[in-house]
Structures are given as structure tokens and as C-alpha cells.
Amino acid sequence: MEKQEINYVFDIDGTLTPARLPIEAVFKTFFLEWIQNKKVYLITGSDYEKSVEQIGPEILEAVTACFNTAGNICYKKGKVIYRNDWSAPPDLIHLLNQFIENSKHPIRAGRHFEHRIGMLNFSIVGRNCTREQRNDYNLYDAEVKEREYFCKTIMEQFPEIEATVGGQISIDIYALGMNKAQIIKHIKGPIHFFGDKTKEGENDYAIAKKLTKLPNRVFTVKDWKETMEILKQYNRNS
């Protein structure tokens, strides 16, 4: 039987780049060379503009496709291939505003809602926060598990909606099933997935859960440096 070509699928934030920051120059050079003659896909909760900002147009031109906003829109070389539209219901927005009012975390920096194609990104501290405020909230949430509570409450009150912990400060909200796992149906053959949020309740969990059986593989990484080391191992084994 002819060996099937592997499809490599990478989360972006925290896997290819530091959280919310551009890709490191040394890794960008390595990654651009590594992806040559391979089927490589990117999947992220962020919009396409943020992907351009984080990893640059060169990588986006070189990969097979980039799935943004949890796979609710797909780009190939900058052109839209498909999109799924969805809007959060008013009752959900009301609940999220209650979270903002009742959270014991002291900082409200503004821009708590970010409406993206097919999903809503929500944050207590807000996307206008400084790097220090972002890190402070991440430490606070690690202790009290506030975002996990938000996700659980949302899904209890809105069974047709899914909510997952994403990044350092936010949660991702979308229609049930419209998470990162939806991209699997657009990829033929075995998938090797790299992500940093693969625990239950996190935004890489849905796709990772569906790729547990061989010939698929899941690599949970702590940062871009670990991703780079694993890819170097691929080179040594090839």
C-alpha cells in the first residue's frame, strides 16, 4: 500500500509564536524552509489580519491553507475559500456583561467583545490591556479558574453554543460543533497536529480529541521552541 502524505496542522498563537506576539526571526527562517514540499495548514481562533501580523505574509503564502476564527473561514494565498457566519444571541451578550460586572478581577481595560467571523471572543480584562495586565489576569485565572466557570455556565444556559478557553485572557464562543475540529473534513489523509491548548475545555481540545488514533498524531507543546525541536526531529528521521 502506498504511504499517504502527512498533513501538518499548526495552531499559531503559543505554538508558532509567543502569545499575541510576532514569530521569532530564527524560527520564521527555519519554518519557511521546513514547510517546503509539505502539506501544511494553520488553524487559529484569531482573524486573518492578526495571522498576517503574527507570522507574516511569506508563511501564509507558502502554506496550503490558513483556517481562521476556529475554522469558520478559510484562506488560500489570501483568497477566501469558504466562511461560516454566526452572531451571538442577545441573551448571551447579557450574560457576558453580567460576568464583566461580577468578576472579582479589578482591571477592565476595554474591548471585552471581539466579534469575528463565525465566533465571538470575550475577555474580562479586555483586549486593550497592557502586556503586564494580560499576564496578571492569566495568573489570576490560573488560580481561580474563572474562564472555565464562564465556559461551563454558558454551555449550561445555551446548549446550542460551545465555549472554550483560548489564549491568555479570553474565551472563544461559537455555535455547537463549529470549533477547530471542523477543519478535519477539509483535509484528506493523516494529520499531525501541533497545539498548546489541548486539555479538555481549551480551544485545541476538540481537534486534538479527534486525532488520537494512528496514523494521526497530536503534539502538545508549551511554546514555539518546543515546536521547533519536534520539527528538527522530523528532519533527523526523514
CSV table of N, CA, C and O in Angstrom, one decimal, residues 153-233:
chain,number,residue,atom,x,y,z
A,153,THR,N,-20.8,27.8,32.5
A,153,THR,CA,-22.1,28.4,32.7
A,153,THR,C,-22.8,28.7,31.3
A,153,THR,O,-24.0,28.5,31.2
A,154,ILE,N,-22.0,29.2,30.4
A,154,ILE,CA,-22.5,29.5,29.0
A,154,ILE,C,-23.2,28.2,28.4
A,154,ILE,O,-24.3,28.2,27.9
A,155,MET,N,-22.4,27.1,28.5
A,155,MET,CA,-22.9,25.9,27.8
A,155,MET,C,-24.1,25.3,28.6
A,155,MET,O,-24.9,24.6,28.0
A,156,GLU,N,-24.2,25.5,29.9
A,156,GLU,CA,-25.4,25.0,30.6
A,156,GLU,C,-26.6,25.8,30.2
A,156,GLU,O,-27.7,25.3,30.1
A,157,GLN,N,-26.4,27.1,30.1
A,157,GLN,CA,-27.6,28.0,29.8
A,157,GLN,C,-27.9,28.0,28.3
A,157,GLN,O,-29.1,28.3,27.9
A,158,PHE,N,-26.9,27.7,27.4
A,158,PHE,CA,-27.1,27.8,26.0
A,158,PHE,C,-26.6,26.5,25.4
A,158,PHE,O,-25.4,26.4,24.9
A,159,PRO,N,-27.4,25.4,25.4
A,159,PRO,CA,-26.9,24.1,24.9
A,159,PRO,C,-26.5,24.0,23.5
A,159,PRO,O,-25.8,23.1,23.0
A,160,GLU,N,-27.0,25.0,22.7
A,160,GLU,CA,-26.6,25.0,21.3
A,160,GLU,C,-25.4,25.8,21.0
A,160,GLU,O,-25.0,26.0,19.8
A,161,ILE,N,-24.7,26.2,22.1
A,161,ILE,CA,-23.5,27.1,21.9
A,161,ILE,C,-22.3,26.4,22.6
A,161,ILE,O,-22.5,25.7,23.6
A,162,GLU,N,-21.1,26.6,22.1
A,162,GLU,CA,-19.9,26.0,22.7
A,162,GLU,C,-19.0,27.1,23.1
A,162,GLU,O,-18.9,28.1,22.4
A,163,ALA,N,-18.3,26.9,24.2
A,163,ALA,CA,-17.4,27.9,24.7
A,163,ALA,C,-16.1,27.2,25.2
A,163,ALA,O,-16.2,26.2,25.9
A,164,THR,N,-14.9,27.8,24.9
A,164,THR,CA,-13.7,27.2,25.3
A,164,THR,C,-12.7,28.2,25.7
A,164,THR,O,-12.8,29.4,25.3
A,165,VAL,N,-11.8,27.8,26.5
A,165,VAL,CA,-10.7,28.7,27.0
A,165,VAL,C,-9.7,28.9,25.9
A,165,VAL,O,-9.2,28.0,25.3
A,166,GLY,N,-9.4,30.2,25.6
A,166,GLY,CA,-8.4,30.5,24.5
A,166,GLY,C,-7.4,31.5,24.9
A,166,GLY,O,-7.7,32.5,25.6
A,167,GLY,N,-6.1,31.3,24.5
A,167,GLY,CA,-5.1,32.2,24.8
A,167,GLY,C,-4.9,32.5,26.2
A,167,GLY,O,-5.1,31.6,27.1
A,168,GLN,N,-4.4,33.7,26.6
A,168,GLN,CA,-4.1,34.0,28.0
A,168,GLN,C,-5.3,34.6,28.7
A,168,GLN,O,-5.3,34.5,30.0
A,169,ILE,N,-6.2,35.3,28.0
A,169,ILE,CA,-7.2,36.2,28.8
A,169,ILE,C,-8.6,35.9,28.3
A,169,ILE,O,-9.5,36.5,29.0
A,170,SER,N,-8.9,35.2,27.3
A,170,SER,CA,-10.2,35.2,26.7
A,170,SER,C,-10.8,33.8,26.6
A,170,SER,O,-10.2,32.8,26.9
A,171,ILE,N,-12.1,33.8,26.2
A,171,ILE,CA,-12.8,32.6,25.8
A,171,ILE,C,-13.3,32.7,24.4
A,171,ILE,O,-13.6,33.8,24.0
A,172,ASP,N,-13.4,31.6,23.7
A,172,ASP,CA,-13.9,31.6,22.3
A,172,ASP,C,-15.3,31.0,22.4
A,172,ASP,O,-15.5,29.9,23.0
A,173,ILE,N,-16.3,31.6,21.7
A,173,ILE,CA,-17.7,31.2,21.7
A,173,ILE,C,-18.2,31.0,20.3
A,173,ILE,O,-18.0,31.9,19.5
A,174,TYR,N,-18.8,29.9,20.0
A,174,TYR,CA,-19.3,29.7,18.7
A,174,TYR,C,-20.5,28.7,18.7
A,174,TYR,O,-20.8,28.1,19.8
A,175,ALA,N,-21.2,28.5,17.6
A,175,ALA,CA,-22.2,27.5,17.5
A,175,ALA,C,-21.7,26.2,17.8
A,175,ALA,O,-20.5,25.9,17.5
A,176,LEU,N,-22.5,25.3,18.4
A,176,LEU,CA,-22.0,24.0,18.8
A,176,LEU,C,-21.5,23.2,17.6
A,176,LEU,O,-22.1,23.2,16.5
A,177,GLY,N,-20.2,22.7,17.7
A,177,GLY,CA,-19.6,22.0,16.7
A,177,GLY,C,-18.8,22.8,15.7
A,177,GLY,O,-18.0,22.2,14.9
A,178,MET,N,-18.9,24.1,15.8
A,178,MET,CA,-18.1,25.0,14.9
A,178,MET,C,-16.8,25.4,15.5
A,178,MET,O,-16.4,26.5,15.4
A,179,ASN,N,-16.1,24.4,16.0
A,179,ASN,CA,-14.8,24.6,16.7
A,179,ASN,C,-13.7,24.2,15.7
A,179,ASN,O,-13.9,23.9,14.5
A,180,LYS,N,-12.5,24.1,16.2
A,180,LYS,CA,-11.3,23.8,15.3
A,180,LYS,C,-11.4,22.5,14.6
A,180,LYS,O,-10.8,22.3,13.5
A,181,ALA,N,-12.1,21.5,15.2
A,181,ALA,CA,-12.2,20.2,14.7
A,181,ALA,C,-12.9,20.2,13.3
A,181,ALA,O,-12.8,19.2,12.6
A,182,GLN,N,-13.7,21.2,13.0
A,182,GLN,CA,-14.4,21.2,11.7
A,182,GLN,C,-13.5,21.2,10.5
A,182,GLN,O,-13.9,20.8,9.4
A,183,ILE,N,-12.3,21.6,10.7
A,183,ILE,CA,-11.4,21.6,9.5
A,183,ILE,C,-11.0,20.3,9.1
A,183,ILE,O,-10.5,20.1,7.9
A,184,ILE,N,-11.1,19.2,9.9
A,184,ILE,CA,-10.7,17.9,9.5
A,184,ILE,C,-11.3,17.4,8.3
A,184,ILE,O,-10.7,16.8,7.4
A,185,LYS,N,-12.6,17.8,8.1
A,185,LYS,CA,-13.3,17.3,6.9
A,185,LYS,C,-12.8,17.9,5.6
A,185,LYS,O,-13.1,17.5,4.5
A,186,HIS,N,-12.0,19.0,5.7
A,186,HIS,CA,-11.4,19.6,4.5
A,186,HIS,C,-10.0,19.1,4.2
A,186,HIS,O,-9.4,19.6,3.2
A,187,ILE,N,-9.5,18.2,5.0
A,187,ILE,CA,-8.1,17.7,4.8
A,187,ILE,C,-8.2,16.2,4.6
A,187,ILE,O,-8.7,15.4,5.4
A,188,LYS,N,-7.6,15.7,3.5
A,188,LYS,CA,-7.5,14.3,3.2
A,188,LYS,C,-6.2,13.7,3.6
A,188,LYS,O,-5.1,14.2,3.3
A,189,GLY,N,-6.3,12.6,4.3
A,189,GLY,CA,-5.1,11.9,4.7
A,189,GLY,C,-4.8,12.1,6.2
A,189,GLY,O,-5.5,12.8,6.9
A,190,PRO,N,-3.7,11.4,6.7
A,190,PRO,CA,-3.3,11.5,8.1
A,190,PRO,C,-2.9,13.0,8.4
A,190,PRO,O,-2.3,13.7,7.6
A,191,ILE,N,-3.2,13.3,9.7
A,191,ILE,CA,-2.9,14.7,10.2
A,191,ILE,C,-2.0,14.6,11.4
A,191,ILE,O,-2.3,13.8,12.4
A,192,HIS,N,-1.0,15.4,11.4
A,192,HIS,CA,-0.1,15.6,12.6
A,192,HIS,C,-0.4,17.0,13.1
A,192,HIS,O,-0.1,18.0,12.4
A,193,PHE,N,-1.0,17.1,14.3
A,193,PHE,CA,-1.4,18.4,14.8
A,193,PHE,C,-0.5,18.9,15.9
A,193,PHE,O,-0.2,18.1,16.8
A,194,PHE,N,-0.2,20.2,15.9
A,194,PHE,CA,0.6,20.8,16.9
A,194,PHE,C,-0.2,21.9,17.6
A,194,PHE,O,-0.7,22.8,16.9
A,195,GLY,N,-0.4,21.9,18.9
A,195,GLY,CA,-1.2,22.9,19.6
A,195,GLY,C,-0.7,23.0,21.0
A,195,GLY,O,-0.1,22.1,21.6
A,196,ASP,N,-1.0,24.1,21.7
A,196,ASP,CA,-0.6,24.3,23.1
A,196,ASP,C,-1.8,24.3,24.0
A,196,ASP,O,-1.6,24.4,25.2
A,197,LYS,N,-3.1,24.2,23.5
A,197,LYS,CA,-4.2,24.2,24.4
A,197,LYS,C,-5.1,23.0,24.1
A,197,LYS,O,-6.3,23.1,23.7
A,198,THR,N,-4.5,21.8,24.4
A,198,THR,CA,-5.2,20.6,24.0
A,198,THR,C,-5.9,19.9,25.2
A,198,THR,O,-6.5,18.8,25.0
A,199,LYS,N,-5.9,20.5,26.4
A,199,LYS,CA,-6.6,20.0,27.5
A,199,LYS,C,-8.1,20.2,27.3
A,199,LYS,O,-8.6,21.1,26.7
A,200,GLU,N,-8.9,19.3,28.0
A,200,GLU,CA,-10.4,19.5,27.9
A,200,GLU,C,-10.8,20.9,28.4
A,200,GLU,O,-10.3,21.4,29.4
A,201,GLY,N,-11.7,21.5,27.6
A,201,GLY,CA,-12.1,22.9,27.9
A,201,GLY,C,-11.3,23.9,27.2
A,201,GLY,O,-11.7,25.1,27.2
A,202,GLU,N,-10.1,23.6,26.6
A,202,GLU,CA,-9.3,24.5,25.9
A,202,GLU,C,-9.6,24.5,24.4
A,202,GLU,O,-10.2,23.5,23.9
A,203,ASN,N,-9.2,25.5,23.7
A,203,ASN,CA,-9.7,25.6,22.3
A,203,ASN,C,-9.0,24.7,21.2
A,203,ASN,O,-9.4,24.7,20.1
A,204,ASP,N,-7.9,24.0,21.6
A,204,ASP,CA,-7.4,22.9,20.7
A,204,ASP,C,-7.9,21.5,21.1
A,204,ASP,O,-7.6,20.6,20.4
A,205,TYR,N,-8.7,21.4,22.1
A,205,TYR,CA,-9.1,20.1,22.6
A,205,TYR,C,-10.0,19.4,21.6
A,205,TYR,O,-9.8,18.2,21.3
A,206,ALA,N,-10.9,20.1,21.0
A,206,ALA,CA,-11.9,19.4,20.1
A,206,ALA,C,-11.1,18.7,18.9
A,206,ALA,O,-11.4,17.6,18.5
A,207,ILE,N,-10.2,19.4,18.3
A,207,ILE,CA,-9.5,18.8,17.2
A,207,ILE,C,-8.5,17.8,17.6
A,207,ILE,O,-8.4,16.7,17.0
A,208,ALA,N,-7.8,18.0,18.8
A,208,ALA,CA,-6.9,17.0,19.3
A,208,ALA,C,-7.6,15.7,19.6
A,208,ALA,O,-7.1,14.6,19.4
A,209,LYS,N,-8.8,15.8,20.2
A,209,LYS,CA,-9.6,14.6,20.6
A,209,LYS,C,-9.9,13.7,19.4
A,209,LYS,O,-9.9,12.5,19.5
A,210,LYS,N,-10.1,14.3,18.2
A,210,LYS,CA,-10.5,13.6,17.1
A,210,LYS,C,-9.3,13.0,16.3
A,210,LYS,O,-9.4,12.3,15.3
A,211,LEU,N,-8.1,13.3,16.8
A,211,LEU,CA,-6.9,12.9,16.1
A,211,LEU,C,-6.0,12.0,16.9
A,211,LEU,O,-4.8,11.9,16.7
A,212,THR,N,-6.6,11.2,17.8
A,212,THR,CA,-5.8,10.4,18.8
A,212,THR,C,-5.4,9.1,18.2
A,212,THR,O,-4.5,8.4,18.7
A,213,LYS,N,-6.1,8.6,17.1
A,213,LYS,CA,-5.8,7.3,16.6
A,213,LYS,C,-4.8,7.4,15.4
A,213,LYS,O,-4.9,8.3,14.6
A,214,LEU,N,-3.8,6.5,15.3
A,214,LEU,CA,-2.9,6.4,14.2
A,214,LEU,C,-3.7,6.2,12.9
A,214,LEU,O,-4.7,5.6,12.9
A,215,PRO,N,-3.2,6.8,11.8
A,215,PRO,CA,-1.9,7.4,11.6
A,215,PRO,C,-1.8,8.9,12.0
A,215,PRO,O,-0.8,9.5,11.7
A,216,ASN,N,-2.9,9.4,12.6
A,216,ASN,CA,-2.9,10.8,13.1
A,216,ASN,C,-2.0,10.9,14.3
A,216,ASN,O,-1.8,9.9,15.1
A,217,ARG,N,-1.5,12.1,14.6
A,217,ARG,CA,-0.7,12.3,15.8
A,217,ARG,C,-1.0,13.7,16.4
A,217,ARG,O,-1.3,14.6,15.6
A,218,VAL,N,-0.9,13.8,17.7
A,218,VAL,CA,-1.1,15.1,18.3
A,218,VAL,C,0.1,15.4,19.2
A,218,VAL,O,0.6,14.6,20.0
A,219,PHE,N,0.7,16.6,19.0
A,219,PHE,CA,1.8,17.1,19.7
A,219,PHE,C,1.3,18.3,20.6
A,219,PHE,O,1.0,19.4,20.0
A,220,THR,N,1.3,18.2,21.9
A,220,THR,CA,1.0,19.3,22.8
A,220,THR,C,2.3,19.9,23.2
A,220,THR,O,3.2,19.3,23.8
A,221,VAL,N,2.5,21.2,22.8
A,221,VAL,CA,3.7,21.9,23.0
A,221,VAL,C,3.5,23.1,24.0
A,221,VAL,O,2.4,23.6,24.2
A,222,LYS,N,4.6,23.4,24.7
A,222,LYS,CA,4.4,24.5,25.7
A,222,LYS,C,4.8,25.9,25.0
A,222,LYS,O,4.4,26.9,25.6
A,223,ASP,N,5.5,25.9,23.9
A,223,ASP,CA,5.8,27.1,23.2
A,223,ASP,C,6.4,26.8,21.9
A,223,ASP,O,6.6,25.6,21.5
A,224,TRP,N,6.8,27.9,21.1
A,224,TRP,CA,7.3,27.7,19.8
A,224,TRP,C,8.7,27.0,19.8
A,224,TRP,O,9.0,26.3,18.8
A,225,LYS,N,9.4,27.1,20.9
A,225,LYS,CA,10.7,26.5,20.9
A,225,LYS,C,10.6,24.9,20.9
A,225,LYS,O,11.3,24.2,20.3
A,226,GLU,N,9.6,24.5,21.6
A,226,GLU,CA,9.3,23.0,21.6
A,226,GLU,C,8.8,22.5,20.3
A,226,GLU,O,9.2,21.5,19.8
A,227,THR,N,8.0,23.4,19.6
A,227,THR,CA,7.6,23.0,18.3
A,227,THR,C,8.8,22.9,17.3
A,227,THR,O,8.9,21.9,16.6
A,228,MET,N,9.7,23.8,17.4
A,228,MET,CA,10.9,23.8,16.6
A,228,MET,C,11.7,22.6,16.8
A,228,MET,O,12.2,21.9,15.9
A,229,GLU,N,11.9,22.2,18.1
A,229,GLU,CA,12.7,21.0,18.4
A,229,GLU,C,12.0,19.7,17.8
A,229,GLU,O,12.7,18.8,17.3
A,230,ILE,N,10.7,19.6,17.9
A,230,ILE,CA,10.0,18.5,17.3
A,230,ILE,C,10.2,18.4,15.8
A,230,ILE,O,10.4,17.4,15.2
A,231,LEU,N,10.1,19.6,15.1
A,231,LEU,CA,10.3,19.7,13.7
A,231,LEU,C,11.7,19.3,13.3
A,231,LEU,O,11.9,18.7,12.2
A,232,LYS,N,12.7,19.7,14.1
A,232,LYS,CA,14.0,19.3,13.8
A,232,LYS,C,14.2,17.7,13.9
A,232,LYS,O,14.9,17.1,13.1
A,233,GLN,N,13.4,17.1,14.8
A,233,GLN,CA,13.4,15.7,14.9
A,233,GLN,C,12.9,15.0,13.7
A,233,GLN,O,13.4,14.0,13.2
